[in-house]
Coordinates of C-alpha atoms in Angstrom, one line a residue:
M1 CA 0.0 0.0 0.0
R2 CA 1.3 3.4 -0.9
F3 CA 0.9 6.6 1.2
L4 CA 1.8 10.2 0.9
H5 CA 2.9 11.5 4.3
T6 CA 2.9 15.3 4.9
S7 CA 2.5 17.6 7.9
D8 CA 2.9 21.1 9.3
W9 CA 1.2 23.1 6.6
H10 CA 0.7 26.0 9.0
L11 CA -1.9 27.6 6.7
G12 CA -2.0 31.4 7.3
R13 CA 1.5 31.7 8.5
R14 CA 3.7 34.6 7.2
F15 CA 7.4 34.6 6.5
H16 CA 8.4 37.7 8.4
T17 CA 6.3 40.3 6.4
E18 CA 5.8 38.0 3.3
D19 CA 2.3 36.6 2.7
L20 CA 2.7 32.8 2.2
I21 CA -0.9 32.0 1.1
P22 CA 0.1 31.9 -2.6
A23 CA 3.0 29.6 -1.9
Q24 CA 0.9 27.3 0.4
G25 CA -1.7 27.1 -2.4
A26 CA 1.0 26.1 -4.8
F27 CA 2.1 23.4 -2.4
L28 CA -1.4 22.0 -2.1
D29 CA -1.7 21.9 -5.9
H30 CA 1.6 20.0 -5.9
L31 CA 0.4 17.6 -3.3
V32 CA -2.7 16.7 -5.4
D33 CA -0.6 16.4 -8.5
T34 CA 1.9 14.1 -6.8
A35 CA -0.9 11.9 -5.3
Q36 CA -2.3 11.4 -8.8
A37 CA 1.0 10.8 -10.5
E38 CA 2.2 8.3 -7.9
D39 CA -1.2 6.5 -7.7
V40 CA -1.3 6.6 -3.9
D41 CA -3.8 4.7 -1.8
A42 CA -4.1 7.3 1.0
I43 CA -2.8 10.7 2.2
L44 CA -1.6 11.2 5.8
V45 CA -1.5 14.7 7.3
A46 CA 0.2 14.6 10.7
G47 CA -1.0 17.9 12.2
D48 CA -0.6 21.6 12.3
I49 CA -3.0 22.2 9.4
Y50 CA -3.3 25.8 10.5
D51 CA -0.7 28.1 12.1
R52 CA -3.0 29.3 14.9
A53 CA -6.0 28.2 16.8
I54 CA -8.1 31.0 15.3
P55 CA -6.9 31.0 11.7
S56 CA -7.2 33.9 9.3
L57 CA -10.0 34.0 6.7
D58 CA -7.5 33.5 3.9
A59 CA -6.2 30.4 5.6
V60 CA -9.7 29.0 6.1
R61 CA -10.5 29.7 2.4
L62 CA -7.3 27.9 1.3
F63 CA -8.1 24.9 3.5
N64 CA -11.7 24.8 2.1
R65 CA -10.2 24.7 -1.4
A66 CA -7.8 22.0 -0.4
L67 CA -10.6 19.8 1.0
H68 CA -12.4 20.0 -2.3
Q69 CA -9.3 19.1 -4.2
L70 CA -8.5 16.2 -1.9
A71 CA -12.0 14.9 -2.0
D72 CA -11.9 14.9 -5.8
L73 CA -8.9 12.5 -5.7
D74 CA -11.2 9.7 -4.5
V75 CA -8.6 8.3 -2.1
P76 CA -8.8 8.4 1.7
I77 CA -7.2 11.3 3.5
I78 CA -6.5 11.0 7.2
M79 CA -5.6 14.1 9.2
I80 CA -4.9 14.9 12.8
S81 CA -4.8 18.2 14.7
G82 CA -1.4 19.5 15.9
N83 CA -0.4 21.8 18.7
H84 CA -1.0 24.9 16.6
D85 CA -4.5 23.8 15.7
S86 CA -7.7 24.2 17.7
A87 CA -8.9 20.6 17.8
H88 CA -12.5 21.6 18.3
R89 CA -12.6 24.1 15.4
L90 CA -10.7 21.8 13.0
G91 CA -13.0 18.9 13.9
V92 CA -16.2 20.7 13.1
G93 CA -18.1 18.6 10.5
S94 CA -15.7 15.7 10.7
S95 CA -18.4 13.1 10.4
L96 CA -19.7 14.7 7.2
L97 CA -16.2 15.0 5.8
A98 CA -15.7 11.3 6.4
R99 CA -18.4 10.6 3.9
A100 CA -16.2 12.3 1.3
G101 CA -13.2 10.2 2.4
I102 CA -11.6 12.9 4.5
H103 CA -11.1 11.5 8.0
L104 CA -10.3 14.1 10.7
R105 CA -9.0 12.8 14.0
T106 CA -9.1 15.7 16.6
D107 CA -10.8 13.9 19.5
P108 CA -8.6 11.7 21.8
D109 CA -11.6 9.4 22.2
T110 CA -11.3 8.4 18.5
C111 CA -7.6 7.6 18.5
D112 CA -8.4 3.8 18.5
I113 CA -11.0 4.0 15.8
P114 CA -9.1 3.2 12.6
V115 CA -9.6 4.0 9.0
V116 CA -9.4 0.5 7.5
L117 CA -7.9 0.2 4.0
E118 CA -7.5 -2.9 1.8
D119 CA -5.0 -3.9 -0.9
A120 CA -3.9 -7.2 -2.4
D121 CA -1.9 -8.0 0.7
G122 CA -4.8 -7.5 3.1
P123 CA -6.1 -4.8 5.5
V124 CA -4.2 -1.8 6.8
A125 CA -5.6 0.0 9.9
V126 CA -4.7 3.7 10.0
Y127 CA -5.0 5.4 13.4
G128 CA -4.8 9.1 14.1
I129 CA -3.6 10.4 17.5
P130 CA -4.3 14.2 17.7
Y131 CA -1.8 16.3 19.6
L132 CA -2.4 15.4 23.3
E133 CA -1.9 18.1 25.9
P134 CA -1.8 16.1 29.2
S135 CA -3.6 18.8 31.2
M136 CA -6.5 18.6 28.7
V137 CA -6.9 14.8 28.4
R138 CA -5.8 13.4 31.8
D139 CA -9.3 12.5 32.8
R140 CA -9.9 10.5 29.6
L141 CA -6.5 8.9 29.3
E142 CA -5.6 8.8 33.0
A143 CA -2.1 10.2 32.3
V144 CA -0.2 13.3 33.4
S145 CA 2.8 13.5 31.1
H146 CA 3.6 13.6 27.4
R147 CA 4.9 10.0 27.4
A148 CA 2.1 8.8 29.5
V149 CA -0.7 10.2 27.3
L150 CA 0.9 8.7 24.1
T151 CA 1.4 5.4 25.8
A152 CA -2.2 5.3 26.9
A153 CA -3.3 6.1 23.3
L154 CA -1.1 3.4 21.9
D155 CA -2.4 0.9 24.5
R156 CA -5.9 1.5 23.1
I157 CA -4.6 1.1 19.5
H158 CA -2.9 -2.2 20.3
A159 CA -6.1 -3.4 22.0
D160 CA -8.1 -2.6 18.9
L161 CA -5.6 -4.4 16.7
T162 CA -5.6 -7.4 18.9
N163 CA -9.3 -7.6 19.6
H164 CA -11.1 -6.2 16.6
Q165 CA -8.8 -6.5 13.5
P166 CA -8.0 -9.6 11.5
T167 CA -4.6 -11.3 12.2
G168 CA -1.9 -9.9 10.0
T169 CA -3.4 -6.4 9.8
R170 CA -0.8 -3.9 9.1
S171 CA -0.8 -0.8 11.3
V172 CA -0.1 2.9 10.6
V173 CA -0.2 5.6 13.3
L174 CA -0.3 9.4 12.8
A175 CA 1.0 11.5 15.7
H176 CA 2.2 15.0 16.4
A177 CA 5.0 15.0 18.9
F178 CA 8.8 15.3 19.5
V179 CA 9.9 11.7 19.2
T180 CA 13.5 10.5 19.7
S181 CA 15.2 7.3 19.0
G182 CA 16.1 7.0 22.7
T183 CA 19.3 9.0 22.6
G184 CA 17.6 12.3 23.1
Q185 CA 17.5 13.3 19.4
P186 CA 16.0 11.9 16.2
E187 CA 18.4 9.1 15.1
E188 CA 19.1 10.6 11.7
R189 CA 18.4 14.3 11.5
D190 CA 18.6 15.3 7.9
E191 CA 18.9 19.0 8.9
S192 CA 21.7 20.0 11.3
E193 CA 19.8 22.4 13.5
E194 CA 16.3 22.7 14.9
S195 CA 13.9 25.2 13.4
T196 CA 13.1 28.3 15.4
S197 CA 9.6 28.1 13.9
E198 CA 8.8 24.9 15.7
R199 CA 6.7 25.8 18.7
E200 CA 8.2 24.0 21.7
I201 CA 6.2 21.0 23.0
A202 CA 7.1 20.8 26.7
V203 CA 4.1 19.2 28.3
G204 CA 4.1 17.4 31.6
G205 CA 7.7 18.7 32.2
V206 CA 9.1 16.5 29.3
A207 CA 9.7 17.9 25.8
H208 CA 10.1 14.6 24.0
V209 CA 9.3 10.9 24.1
G210 CA 11.2 7.8 23.0
A211 CA 10.4 5.8 19.9
D212 CA 9.7 2.7 21.9
V213 CA 6.3 4.1 22.6
F214 CA 5.4 3.1 19.1
D215 CA 6.8 -0.5 19.3
G216 CA 4.7 -2.9 17.2
I217 CA 3.5 -0.3 14.7
D218 CA 4.4 -0.9 11.0
Y219 CA 4.7 2.8 10.1
V220 CA 4.5 6.0 12.2
A221 CA 3.8 9.3 10.3
L222 CA 5.0 12.1 12.5
G223 CA 4.5 15.9 12.5
H224 CA 5.9 18.8 14.5
L225 CA 9.6 18.9 13.5
H226 CA 10.0 21.0 10.3
G227 CA 13.0 19.1 8.9
P228 CA 12.4 15.8 7.1
Q229 CA 14.1 13.1 9.1
R230 CA 14.2 9.5 10.1
V231 CA 13.7 8.5 13.8
T232 CA 13.9 4.7 13.1
D233 CA 13.3 2.5 10.0
R234 CA 9.5 2.7 10.7
I235 CA 9.2 6.2 12.2
H236 CA 9.6 9.3 10.1
Y237 CA 8.9 13.0 10.0
S238 CA 7.8 14.4 6.7
G239 CA 8.8 18.0 7.7
S240 CA 7.0 21.1 6.7
P241 CA 6.4 21.8 3.0
L242 CA 7.7 25.4 3.2
A243 CA 10.5 27.1 5.2
Y244 CA 9.0 29.2 8.0
S245 CA 12.3 30.6 9.4
F246 CA 15.8 31.3 8.3
S247 CA 16.9 28.4 10.6
E248 CA 15.4 26.2 7.9
A249 CA 17.5 27.6 5.1
R250 CA 19.4 24.3 4.7
H251 CA 16.3 22.2 4.7
T252 CA 15.2 20.4 1.5
K253 CA 11.4 20.5 1.9
S254 CA 9.5 17.4 0.8
I255 CA 6.6 15.0 1.2
A256 CA 7.3 11.4 1.9
L257 CA 6.1 8.6 -0.4
V258 CA 5.8 5.4 1.7
D259 CA 5.3 1.9 0.4
L260 CA 4.1 -0.5 3.0
T261 CA 4.4 -4.3 2.4
P262 CA 3.9 -7.2 4.8
N263 CA 6.8 -8.3 6.9
A264 CA 9.2 -5.6 5.5
V265 CA 10.6 -2.3 6.5
P266 CA 8.6 0.5 4.8
A267 CA 10.2 1.9 1.7
L268 CA 10.3 5.7 1.8
T269 CA 11.3 8.2 -0.8
R270 CA 11.1 12.0 -0.5
Q271 CA 9.4 14.1 -3.2
P272 CA 10.7 17.7 -3.3
C273 CA 8.2 20.5 -2.7
P274 CA 8.0 23.7 -4.8
V275 CA 10.2 26.5 -3.5
P276 CA 8.7 30.0 -3.8
L277 CA 12.0 31.7 -3.1
R278 CA 15.2 30.2 -1.8
L279 CA 16.5 31.4 1.6
E280 CA 19.9 33.0 1.9
R281 CA 21.9 34.6 4.8
V282 CA 24.6 37.2 4.2
S283 CA 26.7 39.4 6.5
G284 CA 29.0 42.3 5.9
F285 CA 29.3 46.1 5.8
M286 CA 26.5 48.1 4.3
E287 CA 28.5 49.7 1.6
D288 CA 29.9 46.3 0.3
L289 CA 26.4 44.8 0.3
L290 CA 25.0 47.6 -1.7
T291 CA 27.7 47.9 -4.3
N292 CA 29.5 44.5 -4.6
P293 CA 28.4 42.8 -7.8
D294 CA 29.1 39.4 -6.2
H295 CA 25.8 39.9 -4.2
E296 CA 23.7 40.3 -7.3
P297 CA 22.2 36.7 -7.2
L298 CA 20.7 37.6 -3.7
K299 CA 18.2 39.9 -5.4
D300 CA 16.0 36.8 -6.1
A301 CA 16.1 35.3 -2.6
W302 CA 14.4 35.8 0.8
L303 CA 17.3 37.4 2.6
E304 CA 18.5 37.6 6.2
V305 CA 21.1 40.3 6.5
T306 CA 23.6 40.8 9.4
L307 CA 25.3 44.1 9.2
T308 CA 28.7 44.3 10.7
N309 CA 29.1 48.1 10.7
T310 CA 30.2 49.5 14.1
A311 CA 26.9 51.5 14.2
L312 CA 23.7 50.6 12.5
P313 CA 23.4 52.7 9.3
F314 CA 20.6 55.1 8.8
E315 CA 17.5 53.6 7.2
A316 CA 19.3 50.3 6.8
M317 CA 16.3 48.1 5.9
A318 CA 14.9 50.6 3.3
R319 CA 18.3 50.9 1.6
L320 CA 18.9 47.1 1.6
R321 CA 15.4 46.5 0.1
R322 CA 16.2 48.9 -2.8
R323 CA 18.8 46.4 -4.0
F324 CA 17.4 43.2 -2.4
P325 CA 13.6 43.5 -2.6
H326 CA 13.0 40.4 -0.5
T327 CA 15.1 41.3 2.5
A328 CA 13.0 39.9 5.3
S329 CA 15.2 40.1 8.4
L330 CA 17.9 42.5 9.5
K331 CA 20.4 41.9 12.3
H332 CA 23.2 44.0 13.6
K333 CA 26.4 42.4 14.9
P334 CA 29.3 44.9 14.9
A335 CA 32.6 43.4 13.6
F336 CA 34.4 45.8 16.0
I337 CA 33.3 46.6 19.5
P338 CA 35.2 49.5 21.1
S339 CA 37.4 48.5 24.0
Q340 CA 36.1 48.9 27.5
A341 CA 39.5 49.1 29.0
T342 CA 39.9 51.3 32.1
N343 CA 42.0 53.9 30.1
T344 CA 39.0 54.5 27.7
P345 CA 37.6 58.0 28.4
T346 CA 34.2 57.9 30.1
Y347 CA 31.2 59.7 28.5
S348 CA 31.5 62.6 30.9
Q349 CA 35.2 63.0 30.0
R350 CA 34.5 62.9 26.3
I351 CA 31.9 65.7 26.4
R352 CA 33.7 67.9 29.0
G353 CA 34.3 71.4 27.6
R354 CA 32.3 70.7 24.4
G355 CA 29.1 72.6 23.4
D356 CA 25.7 71.1 22.8
L357 CA 26.0 71.5 19.1
D358 CA 29.2 69.6 18.9
I359 CA 27.8 66.8 21.0
T360 CA 24.6 66.6 18.9
G361 CA 26.7 66.5 15.7
D362 CA 28.9 63.7 17.1
F363 CA 25.8 61.6 18.0
I364 CA 24.5 61.9 14.4
S365 CA 27.9 60.9 13.0
S366 CA 28.2 57.9 15.3
M367 CA 24.7 56.6 14.5
R368 CA 25.0 56.7 10.7
E369 CA 28.8 56.9 10.1
T370 CA 28.5 60.2 8.2
A371 CA 28.7 63.8 9.5
P372 CA 25.7 66.1 9.3
T373 CA 25.4 68.0 6.0
P374 CA 25.6 71.8 6.1
D375 CA 21.8 72.0 6.0
E376 CA 21.5 69.5 8.8
H377 CA 24.1 71.4 10.8
A378 CA 22.0 74.5 10.4
L379 CA 18.9 72.7 11.6
L380 CA 20.7 71.3 14.6
Q381 CA 22.0 74.8 15.5
Q382 CA 18.5 76.1 15.4
A383 CA 17.2 73.3 17.6
V384 CA 20.0 73.8 20.1
E385 CA 19.4 77.6 20.3
A386 CA 15.6 77.0 20.6
S387 CA 16.2 74.6 23.4
R388 CA 18.5 77.0 25.2
L389 CA 16.0 79.9 24.8
N390 CA 13.2 77.7 26.2
E391 CA 15.3 76.9 29.3
Q392 CA 16.0 80.6 29.8
Q393 CA 12.3 81.4 29.6
K394 CA 11.5 78.7 32.2
E395 CA 14.1 80.1 34.6
T396 CA 12.8 83.7 34.4
A397 CA 9.1 82.7 34.6

């Protein structure tokens, strides 16, 4: 049986100031096209459909369009809610959607009710475990930690497999969690650093659980981590379809194509997702960034700029965007930090004996690395004189 495994759509999310709705729509079109081209038997969506509990109207419209596209595929779609979703809102109309082949699992009480699929090798039971916040489900699952609630859900799933499914039924579980191989990290992290756009899951005092929770399951389709990666041979993250922070600049975004056969390790290949704009990071002095022809290719990328000037230049972001229209993030990390040695003059020592106009002019120069123009100097002089006159009037009032 062949699945497409995806997760972490985060519909409605912005990339800094950039609207991602068009890019997310392009991904959903790509998902539908891939499902048709690869002749899949089902699509698995492992949580974080939306980016927030109360999604924007544009995000809801996009999801509505996606539901119609997916229903037209005439293959089952199994979705779970993630930690960004409102389970109750996402689950509205789930029983009606199931008639169209779209199975939403947002209620912990339904985690042991499978969607049963059939192929030439027999049945496959697909279970969806929505994101489980222990404080919200402790009464129903009698558990108070992240590991405990997942263990309780898997106990119910194993009981269903044993008591209600035919012998030899293959099992698939969708879950939204931070799962490790037992060493504290995913066994094979395709991306070298965690994404800052992954909202931390730290419930019950423990941020992650071991892969052994899923022992006995043939394939586990995970969501939450945004980099595609393998936890074990049978447990994988699909990763998010788009980059949602510059910490994901090195990610190769993809969806996972999974072939599940009896008594064998699932065969998994990753299908690349469309890239709206590549992500690049660059650092240097403002003048070099604005004039060096070597930086010309950066005009077509979402850009994170770290300026190394001693002082942050005047209107830095506006000037950068005139050359690099998609500059999304600006940081300032001076390459040279003045010494704080004891022989360095203090501020009071540096201004002693100097007039207000000189001090004001020096401040302008230090902030933008250029001295005031003659016209600016004249305006500063007028402001200083007006301030002095105002103080004199206060004293004589």
